[in-house]
PDB file of C-alpha atoms in Angstrom:
ATOM      1  CA  MET A   1      98.116  89.512  87.761  1.00 30.00           C
ATOM      2  CA  ALA A   2     100.028  92.757  87.797  1.00 31.00           C
ATOM      3  CA  SER A   3     103.702  92.505  88.633  1.00 33.00           C
ATOM      4  CA  ILE A   4     105.569  94.569  91.178  1.00 33.00           C
ATOM      5  CA  PHE A   5     108.305  95.036  88.590  1.00 33.00           C
ATOM      6  CA  LYS A   6     107.239  98.425  87.230  1.00 33.00           C
ATOM      7  CA  SER A   7     110.295 100.514  87.967  1.00 35.00           C
ATOM      8  CA  GLU A   8     110.864 103.324  85.476  1.00 34.00           C
ATOM      9  CA  LYS A   9     114.561 103.180  86.319  1.00 40.00           C
ATOM     10  CA  LYS A  10     116.019  99.833  85.333  1.00 40.00           C
ATOM     11  CA  LEU A  11     119.685  99.491  86.167  1.00 43.00           C
ATOM     12  CA  SER A  12     121.790  98.896  83.077  1.00 41.00           C
ATOM     13  CA  GLN A  13     125.394  98.943  82.005  1.00 41.00           C
ATOM     14  CA  ASN A  14     124.708 102.292  80.306  1.00 48.00           C
ATOM     15  CA  ASP A  15     123.839 104.046  83.553  1.00 51.00           C
ATOM     16  CA  GLU A  16     126.326 106.520  84.953  1.00 56.00           C
ATOM     17  CA  SER A  17     125.357 105.273  88.407  1.00 59.00           C
ATOM     18  CA  PRO A  18     127.317 102.433  90.085  1.00 64.00           C
ATOM     19  CA  LYS A  19     127.050  99.147  88.217  1.00 85.00           C
ATOM     20  CA  TYR A  20     125.208  96.179  89.723  1.00 90.00           C
ATOM     21  CA  THR A  21     125.230  92.797  88.009  1.00 91.00           C
ATOM     22  CA  ILE A  22     123.188  89.853  89.277  1.00 91.00           C
ATOM     23  CA  LEU A  23     125.491  86.821  89.138  1.00 93.00           C
ATOM     24  CA  GLY A  24     123.053  84.205  90.377  1.00 91.00           C
ATOM     25  CA  LEU A  25     121.111  82.854  93.331  1.00 91.00           C
ATOM     26  CA  LEU A  26     122.283  81.069  96.480  1.00 91.00           C
ATOM     27  CA  LYS A  27     119.773  78.476  97.770  1.00 88.00           C
ATOM     28  CA  ASP A  28     117.031  80.405  95.884  1.00 85.00           C
ATOM     29  CA  ARG A  29     117.037  82.930  98.747  1.00 89.00           C
ATOM     30  CA  PHE A  30     119.989  85.240  98.198  1.00 93.00           C
ATOM     31  CA  ALA A  31     120.938  87.130  95.049  1.00 94.00           C
ATOM     32  CA  LEU A  32     124.701  87.405  94.462  1.00 95.00           C
ATOM     33  CA  ILE A  33     125.580  90.771  92.963  1.00 95.00           C
ATOM     34  CA  GLU A  34     128.849  92.145  91.606  1.00 94.00           C
ATOM     35  CA  ASN A  35     129.325  95.877  92.090  1.00 93.00           C
ATOM     36  CA  ASP A  36     132.187  98.382  92.071  1.00 91.00           C
ATOM     37  CA  GLU A  37     133.093  97.577  95.686  1.00 92.00           C
ATOM     38  CA  GLY A  38     133.031  93.773  95.516  1.00 94.00           C
ATOM     39  CA  LEU A  39     130.318  91.216  96.200  1.00 95.00           C
ATOM     40  CA  MET A  40     126.896  92.247  97.468  1.00 95.00           C
ATOM     41  CA  ILE A  41     124.362  89.751  98.818  1.00 96.00           C
ATOM     42  CA  MET A  42     120.662  90.635  98.645  1.00 96.00           C
ATOM     43  CA  SER A  43     118.027  88.865 100.719  1.00 93.00           C
ATOM     44  CA  LYS A  44     115.356  88.246  98.127  1.00 91.00           C
ATOM     45  CA  ARG A  45     112.472  88.156 100.604  1.00 89.00           C
ATOM     46  CA  SER A  46     113.579  91.176 102.649  1.00 91.00           C
ATOM     47  CA  ALA A  47     114.162  93.234  99.503  1.00 92.00           C
ATOM     48  CA  HIS A  48     110.762  92.272  98.124  1.00 90.00           C
ATOM     49  CA  GLU A  49     109.130  93.153 101.451  1.00 88.00           C
ATOM     50  CA  ARG A  50     110.676  96.651 101.488  1.00 92.00           C
ATOM     51  CA  VAL A  51     109.711  97.349  97.856  1.00 90.00           C
ATOM     52  CA  LEU A  52     106.104  96.202  98.363  1.00 85.00           C
ATOM     53  CA  TYR A  53     105.777  98.293 101.505  1.00 86.00           C
ATOM     54  CA  GLU A  54     107.053 101.531  99.997  1.00 88.00           C
ATOM     55  CA  GLN A  55     105.154 101.128  96.717  1.00 84.00           C
ATOM     56  CA  ALA A  56     101.882 100.497  98.564  1.00 80.00           C
ATOM     57  CA  LEU A  57     102.474 103.321 101.043  1.00 81.00           C
ATOM     58  CA  LYS A  58     103.123 105.805  98.240  1.00 83.00           C
ATOM     59  CA  LYS A  59      99.889 104.739  96.541  1.00 78.00           C
ATOM     60  CA  ILE A  60      98.003 105.205  99.813  1.00 75.00           C
ATOM     61  CA  ASN A  61      99.488 108.679 100.328  1.00 74.00           C
ATOM     62  CA  VAL A  62      98.664 109.785  96.769  1.00 76.00           C
ATOM     63  CA  GLU A  63      95.353 108.040  96.093  1.00 72.00           C
ATOM     64  CA  GLY A  64      94.056 107.213  99.562  1.00 69.00           C
ATOM     65  CA  LYS A  65      93.946 103.493  98.799  1.00 69.00           C
ATOM     66  CA  VAL A  66      95.894 100.735  97.061  1.00 73.00           C
ATOM     67  CA  PRO A  67      94.910 100.061  93.411  1.00 77.00           C
ATOM     68  CA  ILE A  68      92.903  96.846  93.056  1.00 84.00           C
ATOM     69  CA  GLN A  69      93.365  94.030  90.534  1.00 85.00           C
ATOM     70  CA  LYS A  70      90.100  92.199  89.921  1.00 89.00           C
ATOM     71  CA  LEU A  71      90.470  88.412  89.836  1.00 88.00           C
ATOM     72  CA  LEU A  72      89.197  86.706  86.698  1.00 88.00           C
ATOM     73  CA  VAL A  73      88.168  83.768  88.872  1.00 88.00           C
ATOM     74  CA  PRO A  74      87.189  84.759  92.445  1.00 90.00           C
ATOM     75  CA  VAL A  75      88.722  82.663  95.217  1.00 89.00           C
ATOM     76  CA  SER A  76      86.477  81.091  97.881  1.00 92.00           C
ATOM     77  CA  MET A  77      87.877  80.518 101.369  1.00 91.00           C
ATOM     78  CA  ASP A  78      86.466  79.043 104.574  1.00 92.00           C
ATOM     79  CA  PHE A  79      87.300  80.636 107.918  1.00 92.00           C
ATOM     80  CA  LYS A  80      86.602  79.978 111.566  1.00 91.00           C
ATOM     81  CA  PRO A  81      83.676  82.041 112.971  1.00 91.00           C
ATOM     82  CA  ASP A  82      85.961  84.471 114.854  1.00 88.00           C
ATOM     83  CA  GLU A  83      88.162  84.976 111.771  1.00 89.00           C
ATOM     84  CA  PHE A  84      85.096  85.531 109.583  1.00 92.00           C
ATOM     85  CA  GLU A  85      83.765  88.129 112.036  1.00 90.00           C
ATOM     86  CA  PHE A  86      87.161  89.853 112.180  1.00 88.00           C
ATOM     87  CA  ILE A  87      87.358  90.125 108.381  1.00 89.00           C
ATOM     88  CA  PHE A  88      83.974  91.765 107.925  1.00 90.00           C
ATOM     89  CA  LYS A  89      84.319  93.961 110.994  1.00 87.00           C
ATOM     90  CA  ASN A  90      87.291  95.445 109.132  1.00 85.00           C
ATOM     91  CA  GLU A  91      86.016  95.157 105.561  1.00 86.00           C
ATOM     92  CA  ASP A  92      86.715  98.829 104.764  1.00 83.00           C
ATOM     93  CA  LYS A  93      90.326  98.568 105.893  1.00 79.00           C
ATOM     94  CA  PHE A  94      90.876  95.414 103.865  1.00 83.00           C
ATOM     95  CA  LYS A  95      89.444  97.219 100.827  1.00 82.00           C
ATOM     96  CA  ASN A  96      91.804 100.169 101.365  1.00 77.00           C
ATOM     97  CA  LEU A  97      94.616  97.612 101.387  1.00 77.00           C
ATOM     98  CA  GLY A  98      93.383  96.309  98.017  1.00 82.00           C
ATOM     99  CA  PHE A  99      91.337  93.246  99.012  1.00 87.00           C
ATOM    100  CA  VAL A 100      87.739  93.047  97.739  1.00 91.00           C
ATOM    101  CA  ILE A 101      85.728  90.479  99.703  1.00 92.00           C
ATOM    102  CA  GLU A 102      82.121  89.299  99.834  1.00 92.00           C
ATOM    103  CA  LYS A 103      80.162  86.951 102.073  1.00 92.00           C
ATOM    104  CA  PHE A 104      79.496  83.630 100.390  1.00 90.00           C
ATOM    105  CA  GLY A 105      77.339  81.782 102.897  1.00 85.00           C
ATOM    106  CA  GLY A 106      78.218  80.363 106.296  1.00 89.00           C
ATOM    107  CA  ASN A 107      81.782  81.340 107.211  1.00 91.00           C
ATOM    108  CA  THR A 108      82.923  81.344 103.589  1.00 94.00           C
ATOM    109  CA  ILE A 109      84.180  84.469 101.853  1.00 93.00           C
ATOM    110  CA  LYS A 110      84.728  85.189  98.181  1.00 93.00           C
ATOM    111  CA  LEU A 111      87.894  87.128  97.351  1.00 92.00           C
ATOM    112  CA  GLU A 112      87.192  89.123  94.177  1.00 92.00           C
ATOM    113  CA  GLY A 113      90.110  91.554  94.095  1.00 90.00           C
ATOM    114  CA  VAL A 114      93.648  91.844  95.441  1.00 87.00           C
ATOM    115  CA  PRO A 115      96.290  94.611  95.625  1.00 81.00           C
ATOM    116  CA  ALA A 116      97.549  95.358  92.123  1.00 77.00           C
ATOM    117  CA  TYR A 117     101.149  95.103  93.333  1.00 69.00           C
ATOM    118  CA  LEU A 118     100.659  91.610  94.767  1.00 69.00           C
ATOM    119  CA  GLU A 119     102.636  89.125  92.653  1.00 63.00           C
ATOM    120  CA  THR A 120     102.004  85.623  93.925  1.00 58.00           C
ATOM    121  CA  THR A 121     100.363  82.435  92.723  1.00 62.00           C
ATOM    122  CA  SER A 122      99.423  81.664  96.325  1.00 71.00           C
ATOM    123  CA  ILE A 123      96.706  84.296  96.785  1.00 79.00           C
ATOM    124  CA  GLU A 124      94.622  82.120  99.085  1.00 81.00           C
ATOM    125  CA  ASP A 125      97.547  81.171 101.350  1.00 78.00           C
ATOM    126  CA  CYS A 126      98.741  84.787 101.409  1.00 77.00           C
ATOM    127  CA  PHE A 127      95.356  86.217 102.457  1.00 84.00           C
ATOM    128  CA  ILE A 128      94.835  83.542 105.115  1.00 83.00           C
ATOM    129  CA  SER A 129      98.327  84.267 106.476  1.00 78.00           C
ATOM    130  CA  ILE A 130      97.546  87.982 106.703  1.00 79.00           C
ATOM    131  CA  VAL A 131      94.303  87.388 108.612  1.00 83.00           C
ATOM    132  CA  THR A 132      95.749  84.821 111.019  1.00 79.00           C
ATOM    133  CA  SER A 133      98.832  86.990 111.596  1.00 74.00           C
ATOM    134  CA  MET A 134      96.682  89.991 112.549  1.00 75.00           C
ATOM    135  CA  ILE A 135      94.509  87.942 114.886  1.00 78.00           C
ATOM    136  CA  GLY A 136      97.513  86.063 116.262  1.00 72.00           C
ATOM    137  CA  GLY A 137      99.082  89.399 117.131  1.00 63.00           C
ATOM    138  CA  GLY A 138      96.335  89.935 119.691  1.00 58.00           C
ATOM    139  CA  LEU A 139      94.199  92.272 117.615  1.00 53.00           C
ATOM    140  CA  ASN A 140      90.464  92.430 118.124  1.00 54.00           C
ATOM    141  CA  THR A 141      90.140  94.782 115.203  1.00 53.00           C
ATOM    142  CA  ALA A 142      92.366  95.979 112.375  1.00 54.00           C
ATOM    143  CA  ARG A 143      91.386  99.505 113.408  1.00 53.00           C
ATOM    144  CA  ASP A 144      93.900  99.102 116.219  1.00 54.00           C
ATOM    145  CA  LEU A 145      96.651  99.344 113.597  1.00 56.00           C
ATOM    146  CA  SER A 146      97.743 102.315 111.514  1.00 63.00           C
ATOM    147  CA  MET A 147      97.591 101.950 107.744  1.00 64.00           C
ATOM    148  CA  GLU A 148     101.399 101.747 107.747  1.00 69.00           C
ATOM    149  CA  ASP A 149     101.241  98.771 110.117  1.00 68.00           C
ATOM    150  CA  LEU A 150      98.590  97.066 107.985  1.00 66.00           C
ATOM    151  CA  ILE A 151     100.590  97.545 104.789  1.00 73.00           C
ATOM    152  CA  SER A 152     103.643  96.188 106.591  1.00 73.00           C
ATOM    153  CA  SER A 153     101.683  93.051 107.562  1.00 69.00           C
ATOM    154  CA  VAL A 154     100.581  92.529 103.956  1.00 70.00           C
ATOM    155  CA  SER A 155     104.139  93.070 102.684  1.00 74.00           C
ATOM    156  CA  VAL A 156     105.615  90.613 105.178  1.00 73.00           C
ATOM    157  CA  MET A 157     103.139  87.892 104.240  1.00 66.00           C
ATOM    158  CA  ALA A 158     103.254  88.555 100.483  1.00 68.00           C
ATOM    159  CA  SER A 159     107.051  88.437 100.415  1.00 72.00           C
ATOM    160  CA  LYS A 160     106.889  84.948 101.917  1.00 67.00           C
ATOM    161  CA  TYR A 161     105.433  83.698  98.628  1.00 61.00           C
ATOM    162  CA  PHE A 162     107.806  85.557  96.306  1.00 68.00           C
ATOM    163  CA  ASP A 163     109.703  82.851  94.414  1.00 69.00           C
ATOM    164  CA  SER A 164     111.066  84.483  91.265  1.00 71.00           C
ATOM    165  CA  ARG A 165     114.331  82.988  90.017  1.00 74.00           C
ATOM    166  CA  SER A 166     114.603  85.214  86.940  1.00 82.00           C
ATOM    167  CA  LEU A 167     117.844  87.184  86.957  1.00 86.00           C
ATOM    168  CA  ASP A 168     116.168  89.950  84.946  1.00 88.00           C
ATOM    169  CA  GLU A 169     113.392  90.283  87.519  1.00 86.00           C
ATOM    170  CA  LEU A 170     115.894  90.227  90.357  1.00 90.00           C
ATOM    171  CA  GLN A 171     117.859  92.972  88.589  1.00 91.00           C
ATOM    172  CA  ILE A 172     114.710  95.103  88.493  1.00 89.00           C
ATOM    173  CA  LEU A 173     113.908  94.228  92.105  1.00 91.00           C
ATOM    174  CA  LEU A 174     117.369  95.481  93.064  1.00 94.00           C
ATOM    175  CA  GLY A 175     116.759  98.702  91.139  1.00 93.00           C
ATOM    176  CA  ASP A 176     113.407  99.200  92.851  1.00 92.00           C
ATOM    177  CA  LEU A 177     115.018  98.486  96.219  1.00 94.00           C
ATOM    178  CA  LEU A 178     117.762 101.071  95.687  1.00 94.00           C
ATOM    179  CA  ASP A 179     115.075 103.605  94.758  1.00 93.00           C
ATOM    180  CA  CYS A 180     113.348 103.100  98.127  1.00 94.00           C
ATOM    181  CA  ASP A 181     113.579 105.716 100.862  1.00 93.00           C
ATOM    182  CA  MET A 182     114.988 103.069 103.244  1.00 93.00           C
ATOM    183  CA  PRO A 183     116.579 100.440 100.979  1.00 94.00           C
ATOM    184  CA  TYR A 184     118.903  98.780 103.479  1.00 95.00           C
ATOM    185  CA  VAL A 185     116.364  97.242 105.887  1.00 93.00           C
ATOM    186  CA  ASP A 186     112.992  95.530 105.534  1.00 91.00           C
ATOM    187  CA  THR A 187     109.923  96.574 107.528  1.00 86.00           C
ATOM    188  CA  ARG A 188     111.107  94.483 110.478  1.00 85.00           C
ATOM    189  CA  GLY A 189     114.552  96.073 110.580  1.00 89.00           C
ATOM    190  CA  ARG A 190     116.423  93.153 109.009  1.00 92.00           C
ATOM    191  CA  PRO A 191     119.186  93.965 106.495  1.00 95.00           C
ATOM    192  CA  THR A 192     118.259  93.651 102.830  1.00 96.00           C
ATOM    193  CA  LEU A 193     121.844  93.899 101.567  1.00 96.00           C
ATOM    194  CA  TYR A 194     125.262  92.752 102.766  1.00 95.00           C
ATOM    195  CA  GLN A 195     128.455  94.056 101.174  1.00 95.00           C
ATOM    196  CA  ILE A 196     131.781  92.218 101.041  1.00 95.00           C
ATOM    197  CA  SER A 197     134.627  94.366  99.685  1.00 94.00           C
ATOM    198  CA  PHE A 198     137.230  93.164  97.214  1.00 93.00           C
ATOM    199  CA  LYS A 199     139.867  93.907  99.869  1.00 93.00           C
ATOM    200  CA  ASP A 200     138.133  91.616 102.371  1.00 94.00           C
ATOM    201  CA  ILE A 201     137.886  88.846  99.767  1.00 92.00           C
ATOM    202  CA  GLU A 202     141.543  89.208  98.850  1.00 92.00           C
ATOM    203  CA  ARG A 203     142.589  89.217 102.510  1.00 92.00           C
ATOM    204  CA  LYS A 204     140.544  86.097 103.308  1.00 90.00           C
ATOM    205  CA  LEU A 205     142.069  84.295 100.314  1.00 90.00           C
ATOM    206  CA  GLY A 206     145.599  85.458 101.072  1.00 87.00           C
ATOM    207  CA  ILE A 207     145.913  87.515  97.891  1.00 84.00           C
ATOM    208  CA  LYS A 208     148.062  90.645  98.026  1.00 72.00           C
TER     209      LYS A 208
END
């Protein structure tokens, strides 16, 4: 499976840009980062969501569709009749998003390809979450949504299954995030980063 970590600009101590050092993880959800101003906290899921969204959107704008990664072993999934109908009513849109699907008898589908940027070991859970989220949002058809909205839905669901604990990968994720057009919020408007200055830390600890 292709990784999202493909940034050409990897932050390093040799960069002339501000320095960012991943110190560790808090509860496996928040990356603790030392920078020139103090301590920065990055929401791992929100950052991942923003990076996925902008990478996919740029691919759509340039190529008209998201690059597809063929699965070596296709995944079979059973759906309720209304979900099955929804999926194939919008098959073209799902394909533009990077999902290649086929009917497999009854209400079973076979997932043969996924977005190349999708990095998760929970492909089945992720796809089911995307479908149920769209239907749960009151949609009768994915055509009711713009491509930006659809990519946002995929990014939100995919980020839920992002579980990397590698400091190197988190360093690259941070670099990719800072390269985004809107790095400071995810697609739902939640902050991706929170800065605590050295002065605030010193004041809280009574250090002058």
